PDB file of C-alpha atoms in Angstrom:
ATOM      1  CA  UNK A 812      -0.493 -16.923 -17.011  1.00  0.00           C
ATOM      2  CA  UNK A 813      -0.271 -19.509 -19.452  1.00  0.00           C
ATOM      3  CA  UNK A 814      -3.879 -20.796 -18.835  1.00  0.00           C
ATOM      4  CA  UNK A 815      -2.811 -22.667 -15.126  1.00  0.00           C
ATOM      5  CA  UNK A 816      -5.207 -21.676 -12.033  1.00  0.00           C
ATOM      6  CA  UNK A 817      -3.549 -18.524 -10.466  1.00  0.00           C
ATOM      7  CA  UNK A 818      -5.394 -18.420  -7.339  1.00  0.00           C
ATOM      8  CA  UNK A 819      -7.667 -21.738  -6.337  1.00  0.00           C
ATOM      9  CA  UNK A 820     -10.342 -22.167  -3.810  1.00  0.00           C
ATOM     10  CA  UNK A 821      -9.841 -19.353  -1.941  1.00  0.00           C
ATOM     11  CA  UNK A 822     -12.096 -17.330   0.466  1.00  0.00           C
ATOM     12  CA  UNK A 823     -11.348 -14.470   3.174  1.00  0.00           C
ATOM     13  CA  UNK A 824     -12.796 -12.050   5.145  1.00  0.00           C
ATOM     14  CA  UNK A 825     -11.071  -8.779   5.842  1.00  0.00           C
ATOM     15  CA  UNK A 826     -11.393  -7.931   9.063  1.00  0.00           C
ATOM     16  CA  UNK A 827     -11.316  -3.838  10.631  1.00  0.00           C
ATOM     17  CA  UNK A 828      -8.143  -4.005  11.786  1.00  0.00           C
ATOM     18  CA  UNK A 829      -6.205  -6.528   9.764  1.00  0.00           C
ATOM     19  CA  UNK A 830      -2.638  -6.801   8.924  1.00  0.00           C
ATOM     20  CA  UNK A 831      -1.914  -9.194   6.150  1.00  0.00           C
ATOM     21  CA  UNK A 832       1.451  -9.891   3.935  1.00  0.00           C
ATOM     22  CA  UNK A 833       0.913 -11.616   1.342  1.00  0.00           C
ATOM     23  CA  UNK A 834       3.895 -13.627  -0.396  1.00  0.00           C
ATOM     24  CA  UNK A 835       4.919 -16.362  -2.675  1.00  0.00           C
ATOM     25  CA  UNK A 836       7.366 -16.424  -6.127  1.00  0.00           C
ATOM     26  CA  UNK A 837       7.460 -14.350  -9.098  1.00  0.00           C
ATOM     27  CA  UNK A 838       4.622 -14.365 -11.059  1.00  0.00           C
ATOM     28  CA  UNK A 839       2.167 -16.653  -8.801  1.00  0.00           C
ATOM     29  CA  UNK A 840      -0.208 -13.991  -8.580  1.00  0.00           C
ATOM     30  CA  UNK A 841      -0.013 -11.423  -5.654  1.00  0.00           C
ATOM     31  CA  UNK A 842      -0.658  -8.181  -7.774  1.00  0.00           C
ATOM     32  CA  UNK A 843      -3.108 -10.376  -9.285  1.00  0.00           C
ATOM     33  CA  UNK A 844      -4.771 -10.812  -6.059  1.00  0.00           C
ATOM     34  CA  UNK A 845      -4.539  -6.744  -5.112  1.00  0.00           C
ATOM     35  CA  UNK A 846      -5.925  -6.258  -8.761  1.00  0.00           C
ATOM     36  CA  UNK A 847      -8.959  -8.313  -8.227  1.00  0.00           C
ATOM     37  CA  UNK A 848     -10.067  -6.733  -4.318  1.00  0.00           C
ATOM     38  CA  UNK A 849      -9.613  -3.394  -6.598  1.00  0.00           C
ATOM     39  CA  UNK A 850     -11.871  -4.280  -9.420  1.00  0.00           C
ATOM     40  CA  UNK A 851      -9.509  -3.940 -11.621  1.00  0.00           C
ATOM     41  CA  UNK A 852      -9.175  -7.493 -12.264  1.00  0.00           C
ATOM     42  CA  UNK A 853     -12.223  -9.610 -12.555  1.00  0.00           C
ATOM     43  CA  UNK A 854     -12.000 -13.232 -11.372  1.00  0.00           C
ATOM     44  CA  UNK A 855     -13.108 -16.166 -13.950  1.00  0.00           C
ATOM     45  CA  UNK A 856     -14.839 -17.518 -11.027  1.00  0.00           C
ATOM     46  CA  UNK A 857     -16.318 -16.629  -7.920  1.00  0.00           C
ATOM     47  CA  UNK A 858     -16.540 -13.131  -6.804  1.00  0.00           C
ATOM     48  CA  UNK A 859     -15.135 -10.534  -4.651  1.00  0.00           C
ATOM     49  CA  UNK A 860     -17.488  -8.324  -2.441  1.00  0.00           C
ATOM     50  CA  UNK A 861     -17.010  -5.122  -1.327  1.00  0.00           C
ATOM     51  CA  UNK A 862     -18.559  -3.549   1.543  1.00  0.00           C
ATOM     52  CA  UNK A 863     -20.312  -1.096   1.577  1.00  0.00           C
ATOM     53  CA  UNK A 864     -18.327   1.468   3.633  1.00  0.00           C
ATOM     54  CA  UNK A 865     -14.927   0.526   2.723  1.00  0.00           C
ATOM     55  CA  UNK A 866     -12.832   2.943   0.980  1.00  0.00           C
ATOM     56  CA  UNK A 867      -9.887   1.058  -0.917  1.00  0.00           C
ATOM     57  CA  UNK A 868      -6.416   2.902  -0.974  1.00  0.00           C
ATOM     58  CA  UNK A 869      -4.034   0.779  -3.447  1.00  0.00           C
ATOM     59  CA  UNK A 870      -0.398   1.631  -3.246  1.00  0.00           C
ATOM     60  CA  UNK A 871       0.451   0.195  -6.699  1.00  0.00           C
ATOM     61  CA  UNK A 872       3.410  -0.207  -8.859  1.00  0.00           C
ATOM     62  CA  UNK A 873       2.769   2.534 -11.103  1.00  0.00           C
ATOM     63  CA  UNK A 874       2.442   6.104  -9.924  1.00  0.00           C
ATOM     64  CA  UNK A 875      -0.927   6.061 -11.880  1.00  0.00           C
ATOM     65  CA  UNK A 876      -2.417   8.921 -13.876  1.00  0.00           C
ATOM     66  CA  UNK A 877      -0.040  11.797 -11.844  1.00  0.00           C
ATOM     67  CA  UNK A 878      -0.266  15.049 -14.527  1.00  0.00           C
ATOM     68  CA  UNK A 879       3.538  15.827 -13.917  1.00  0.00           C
ATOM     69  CA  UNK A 880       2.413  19.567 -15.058  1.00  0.00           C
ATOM     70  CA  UNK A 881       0.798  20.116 -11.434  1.00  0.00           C
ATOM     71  CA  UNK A 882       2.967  21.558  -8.776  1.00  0.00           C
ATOM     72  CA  UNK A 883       3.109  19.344  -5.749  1.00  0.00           C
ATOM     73  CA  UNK A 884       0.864  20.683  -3.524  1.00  0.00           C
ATOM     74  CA  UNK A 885      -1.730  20.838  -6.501  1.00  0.00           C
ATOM     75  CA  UNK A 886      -1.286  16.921  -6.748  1.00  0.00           C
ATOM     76  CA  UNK A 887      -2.179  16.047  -3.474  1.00  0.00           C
ATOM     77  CA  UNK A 888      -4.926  18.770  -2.909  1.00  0.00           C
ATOM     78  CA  UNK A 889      -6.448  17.792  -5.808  1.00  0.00           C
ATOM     79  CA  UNK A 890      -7.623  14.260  -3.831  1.00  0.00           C
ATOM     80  CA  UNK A 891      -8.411  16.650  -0.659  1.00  0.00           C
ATOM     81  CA  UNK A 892      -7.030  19.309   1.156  1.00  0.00           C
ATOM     82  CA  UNK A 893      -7.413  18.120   4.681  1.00  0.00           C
ATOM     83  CA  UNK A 894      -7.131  14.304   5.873  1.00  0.00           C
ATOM     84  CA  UNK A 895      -9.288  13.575   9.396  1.00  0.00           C
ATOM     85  CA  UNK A 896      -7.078  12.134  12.459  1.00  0.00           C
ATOM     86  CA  UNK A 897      -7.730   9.195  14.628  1.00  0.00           C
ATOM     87  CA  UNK A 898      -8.217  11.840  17.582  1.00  0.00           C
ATOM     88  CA  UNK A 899     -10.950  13.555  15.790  1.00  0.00           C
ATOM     89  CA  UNK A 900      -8.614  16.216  14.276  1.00  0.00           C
ATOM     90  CA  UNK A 901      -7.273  17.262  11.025  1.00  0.00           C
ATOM     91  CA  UNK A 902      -3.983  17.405   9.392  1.00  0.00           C
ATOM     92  CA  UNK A 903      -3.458  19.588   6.522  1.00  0.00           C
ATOM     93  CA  UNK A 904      -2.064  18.240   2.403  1.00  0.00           C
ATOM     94  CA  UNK A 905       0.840  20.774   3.224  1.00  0.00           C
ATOM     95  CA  UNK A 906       1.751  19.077   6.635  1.00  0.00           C
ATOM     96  CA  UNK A 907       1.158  15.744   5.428  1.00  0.00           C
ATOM     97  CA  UNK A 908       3.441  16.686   2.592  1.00  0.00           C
ATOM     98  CA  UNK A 909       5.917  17.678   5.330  1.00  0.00           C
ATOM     99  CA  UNK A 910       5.643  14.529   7.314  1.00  0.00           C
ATOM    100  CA  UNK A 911       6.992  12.508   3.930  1.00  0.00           C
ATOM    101  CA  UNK A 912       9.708  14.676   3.636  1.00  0.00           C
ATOM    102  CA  UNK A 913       8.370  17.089   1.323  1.00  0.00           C
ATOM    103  CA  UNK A 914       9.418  20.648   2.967  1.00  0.00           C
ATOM    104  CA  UNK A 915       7.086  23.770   1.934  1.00  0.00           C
ATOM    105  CA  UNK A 916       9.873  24.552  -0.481  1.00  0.00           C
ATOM    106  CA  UNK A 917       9.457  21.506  -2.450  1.00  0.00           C
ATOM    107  CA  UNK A 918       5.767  21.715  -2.275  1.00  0.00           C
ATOM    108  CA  UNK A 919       5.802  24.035  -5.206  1.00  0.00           C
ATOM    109  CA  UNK A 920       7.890  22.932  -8.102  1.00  0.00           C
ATOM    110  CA  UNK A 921       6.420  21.380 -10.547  1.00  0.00           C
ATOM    111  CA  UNK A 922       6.311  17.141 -10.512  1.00  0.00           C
ATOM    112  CA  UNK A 923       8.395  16.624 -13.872  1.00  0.00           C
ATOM    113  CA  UNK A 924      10.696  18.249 -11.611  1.00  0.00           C
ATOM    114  CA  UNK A 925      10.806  15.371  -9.411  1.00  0.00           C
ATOM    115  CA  UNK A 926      13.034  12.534  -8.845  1.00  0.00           C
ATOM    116  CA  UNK A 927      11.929   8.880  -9.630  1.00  0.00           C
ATOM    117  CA  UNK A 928      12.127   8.353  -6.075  1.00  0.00           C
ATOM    118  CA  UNK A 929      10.100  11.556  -4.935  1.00  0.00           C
ATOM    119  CA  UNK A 930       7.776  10.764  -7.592  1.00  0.00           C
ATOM    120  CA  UNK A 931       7.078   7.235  -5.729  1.00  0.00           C
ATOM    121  CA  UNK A 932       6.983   9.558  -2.871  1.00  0.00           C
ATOM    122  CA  UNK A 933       4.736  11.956  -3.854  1.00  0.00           C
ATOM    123  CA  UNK A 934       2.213   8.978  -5.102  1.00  0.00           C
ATOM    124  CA  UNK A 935       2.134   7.056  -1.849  1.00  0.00           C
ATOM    125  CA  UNK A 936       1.347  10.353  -0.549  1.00  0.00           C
ATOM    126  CA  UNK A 937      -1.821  11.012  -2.428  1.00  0.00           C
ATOM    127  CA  UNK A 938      -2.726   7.764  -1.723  1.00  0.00           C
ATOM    128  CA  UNK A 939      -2.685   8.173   2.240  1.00  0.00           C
ATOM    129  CA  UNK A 940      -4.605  11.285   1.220  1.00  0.00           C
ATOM    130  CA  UNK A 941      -7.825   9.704   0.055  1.00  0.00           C
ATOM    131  CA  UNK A 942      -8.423   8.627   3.813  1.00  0.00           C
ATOM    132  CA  UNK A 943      -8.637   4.719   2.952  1.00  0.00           C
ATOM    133  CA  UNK A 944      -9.766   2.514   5.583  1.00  0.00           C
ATOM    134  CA  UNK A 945      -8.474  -0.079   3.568  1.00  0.00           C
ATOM    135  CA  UNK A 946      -4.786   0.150   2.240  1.00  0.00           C
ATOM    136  CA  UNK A 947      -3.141  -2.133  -0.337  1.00  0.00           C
ATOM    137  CA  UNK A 948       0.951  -1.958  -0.900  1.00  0.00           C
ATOM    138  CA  UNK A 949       1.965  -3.517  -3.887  1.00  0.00           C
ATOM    139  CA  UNK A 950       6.142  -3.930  -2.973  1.00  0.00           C
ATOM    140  CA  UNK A 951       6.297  -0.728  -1.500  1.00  0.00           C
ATOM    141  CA  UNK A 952      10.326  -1.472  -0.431  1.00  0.00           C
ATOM    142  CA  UNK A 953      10.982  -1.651  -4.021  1.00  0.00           C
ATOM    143  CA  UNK A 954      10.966   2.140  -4.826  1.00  0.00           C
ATOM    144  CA  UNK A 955      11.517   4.203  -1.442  1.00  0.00           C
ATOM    145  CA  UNK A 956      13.659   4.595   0.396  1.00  0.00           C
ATOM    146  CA  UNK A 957      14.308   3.346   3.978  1.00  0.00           C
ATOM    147  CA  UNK A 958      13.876   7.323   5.753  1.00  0.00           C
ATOM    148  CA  UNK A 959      10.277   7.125   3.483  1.00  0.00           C
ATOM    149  CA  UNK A 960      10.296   3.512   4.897  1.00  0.00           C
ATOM    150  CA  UNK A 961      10.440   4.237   8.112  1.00  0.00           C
ATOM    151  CA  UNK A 962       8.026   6.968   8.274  1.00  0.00           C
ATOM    152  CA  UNK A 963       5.675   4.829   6.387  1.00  0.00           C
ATOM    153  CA  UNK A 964       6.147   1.985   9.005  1.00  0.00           C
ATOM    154  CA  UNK A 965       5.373   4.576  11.987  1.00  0.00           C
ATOM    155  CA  UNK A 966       2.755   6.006   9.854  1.00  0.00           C
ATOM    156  CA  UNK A 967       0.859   2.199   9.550  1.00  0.00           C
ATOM    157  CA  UNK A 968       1.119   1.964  13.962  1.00  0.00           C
ATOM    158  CA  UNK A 969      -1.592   4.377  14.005  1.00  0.00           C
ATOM    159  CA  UNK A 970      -3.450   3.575  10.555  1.00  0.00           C
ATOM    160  CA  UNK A 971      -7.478   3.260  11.367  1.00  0.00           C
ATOM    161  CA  UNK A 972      -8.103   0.472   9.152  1.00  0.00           C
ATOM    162  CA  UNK A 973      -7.238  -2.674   7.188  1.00  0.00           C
ATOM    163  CA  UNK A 974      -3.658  -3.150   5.572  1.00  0.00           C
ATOM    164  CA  UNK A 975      -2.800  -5.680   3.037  1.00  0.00           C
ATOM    165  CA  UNK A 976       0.964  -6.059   1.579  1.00  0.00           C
ATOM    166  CA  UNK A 977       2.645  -7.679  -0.911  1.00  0.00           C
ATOM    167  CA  UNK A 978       6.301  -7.973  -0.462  1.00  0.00           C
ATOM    168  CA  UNK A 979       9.612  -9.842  -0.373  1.00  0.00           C
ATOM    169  CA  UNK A 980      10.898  -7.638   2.121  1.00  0.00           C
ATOM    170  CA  UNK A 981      11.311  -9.354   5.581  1.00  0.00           C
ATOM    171  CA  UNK A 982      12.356  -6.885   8.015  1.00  0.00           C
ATOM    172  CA  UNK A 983       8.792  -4.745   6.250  1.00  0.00           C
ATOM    173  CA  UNK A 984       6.473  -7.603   6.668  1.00  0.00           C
ATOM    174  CA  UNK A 985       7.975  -8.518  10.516  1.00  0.00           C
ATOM    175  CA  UNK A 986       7.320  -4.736  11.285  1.00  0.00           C
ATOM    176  CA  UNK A 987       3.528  -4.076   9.434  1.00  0.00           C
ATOM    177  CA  UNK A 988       1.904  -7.299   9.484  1.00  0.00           C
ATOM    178  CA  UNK A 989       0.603 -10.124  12.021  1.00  0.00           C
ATOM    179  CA  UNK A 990      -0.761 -12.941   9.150  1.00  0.00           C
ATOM    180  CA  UNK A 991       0.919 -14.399   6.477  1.00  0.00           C
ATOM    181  CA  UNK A 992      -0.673 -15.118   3.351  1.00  0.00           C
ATOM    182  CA  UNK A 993       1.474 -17.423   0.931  1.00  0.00           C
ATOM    183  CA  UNK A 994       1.205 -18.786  -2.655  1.00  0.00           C
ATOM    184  CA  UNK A 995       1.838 -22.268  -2.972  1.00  0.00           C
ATOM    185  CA  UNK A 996       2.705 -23.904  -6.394  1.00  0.00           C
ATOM    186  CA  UNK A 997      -0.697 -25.295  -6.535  1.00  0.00           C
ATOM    187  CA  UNK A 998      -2.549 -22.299  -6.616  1.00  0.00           C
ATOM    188  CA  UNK A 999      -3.785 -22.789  -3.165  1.00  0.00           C
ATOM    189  CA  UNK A1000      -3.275 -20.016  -0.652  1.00  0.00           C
ATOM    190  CA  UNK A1001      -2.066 -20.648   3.175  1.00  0.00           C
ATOM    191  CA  UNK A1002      -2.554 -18.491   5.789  1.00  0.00           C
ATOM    192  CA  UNK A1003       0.527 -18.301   8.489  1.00  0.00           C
ATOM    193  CA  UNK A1004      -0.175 -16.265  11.959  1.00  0.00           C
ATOM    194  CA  UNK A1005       2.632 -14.137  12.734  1.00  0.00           C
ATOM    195  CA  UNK A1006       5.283 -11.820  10.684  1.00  0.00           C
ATOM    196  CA  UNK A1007       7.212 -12.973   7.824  1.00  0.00           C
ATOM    197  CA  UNK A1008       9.997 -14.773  10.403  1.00  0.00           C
ATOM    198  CA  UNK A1009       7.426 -17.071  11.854  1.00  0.00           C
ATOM    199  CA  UNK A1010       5.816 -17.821   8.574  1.00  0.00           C
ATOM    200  CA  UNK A1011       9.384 -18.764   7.596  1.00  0.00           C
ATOM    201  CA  UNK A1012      10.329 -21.227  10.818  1.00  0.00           C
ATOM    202  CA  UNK A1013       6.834 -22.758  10.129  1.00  0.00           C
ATOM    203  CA  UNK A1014       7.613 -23.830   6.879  1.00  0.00           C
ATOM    204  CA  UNK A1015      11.887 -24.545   7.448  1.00  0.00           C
TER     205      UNK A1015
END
């Protein structure tokens, strides 16, 4: 980042049920951001805290460490084989699998067999898995596609927890998120109540 301040003077609290986009240009430091709440980043200054009972589900770029020798099912079971409901229930890996378009008969080929697409898929799946109650998407409209979309979108309505996005799609941010978080030039971070259309009128 060529040495200049990516993010400056900037403090937050997430709150249960929040639903934050956060935008800004190329390269101004959104993954950055989404990096540093995961840990995997640590800031040169200040800190970020973590509480206690929040479970972090991160949505990255990469499909991380997937072992494309595992069989689909495998993959996902192998974060858990059941994922709890809001209504006290459960939902099985196989019906989640089904609910991202992943019939039982592509459940068991193996992932190299996958396309790049199902891959993405597949990952976002595993991540729902894990049962965050905090989820970060880093540009999730960049790799599925809008049926996945769409089921994701539905999929957020009911989601028991936290969601933070990163993303240059509008018509995603004016359908998952009610605060705007944008990058300015400077470093400095604004926050903008509404979806990505009012943050955009404020600022015409």
């Amino acid at each position: 980042f060529d040495g200049r301040t990516v993010i400056e003077d900037f403090s937050y609290i997430v709150l249960r049920d929040d639903r934050m986009g956060i935008v800004g240009p190329n390269g101004s430091g959104k993954s950055t951001l989404l990096n540093m709440v995961t840990g995997q980043t640590a800031p040169d200054g200040g800190l970020v805290e973590i509480g206690q009972t929040v479970k972090i589900g991160y949505f990255s770029q990469e499909n991380g460490d997937m072992d494309e020798s595992l069989r689909v099912i495998e993959y996902i079971k192998e974060e858990a084989n059941f994922l709890p409901t809001a209504d006290g229930g459960t939902i099985t890996a196989s019906q989640m699998l089904e609910r991202f378009l992943f019939s039982p008969d592509l459940q068991w080929p193996p992932i190299r067999k996958l396309s790049g697409g199902e891959k993405r898929r597949l990952y976002l799946r595993r991540v729902l898995m894990g049962a965050p109650n905090v989820l970060l998407l880093d540009e999730p409209t960049n790799d599925l596609d809008i049926q996945t979309l769409t089921i994701l979108e539905d999929y957020l309505d009911e989601f028991p927890g936290a969601v933070i996005v990163v993303s240059h799609d509008r018509y995603f941010l004016d359908r998952v998120v009610e605060k705007i978080f944008a990058f300015e030039n400077d470093g400095s971070i604004k926050q903008y109540v509404g979806g990505y259309s009012d943050y955009s009128q404020t600022v015409a």
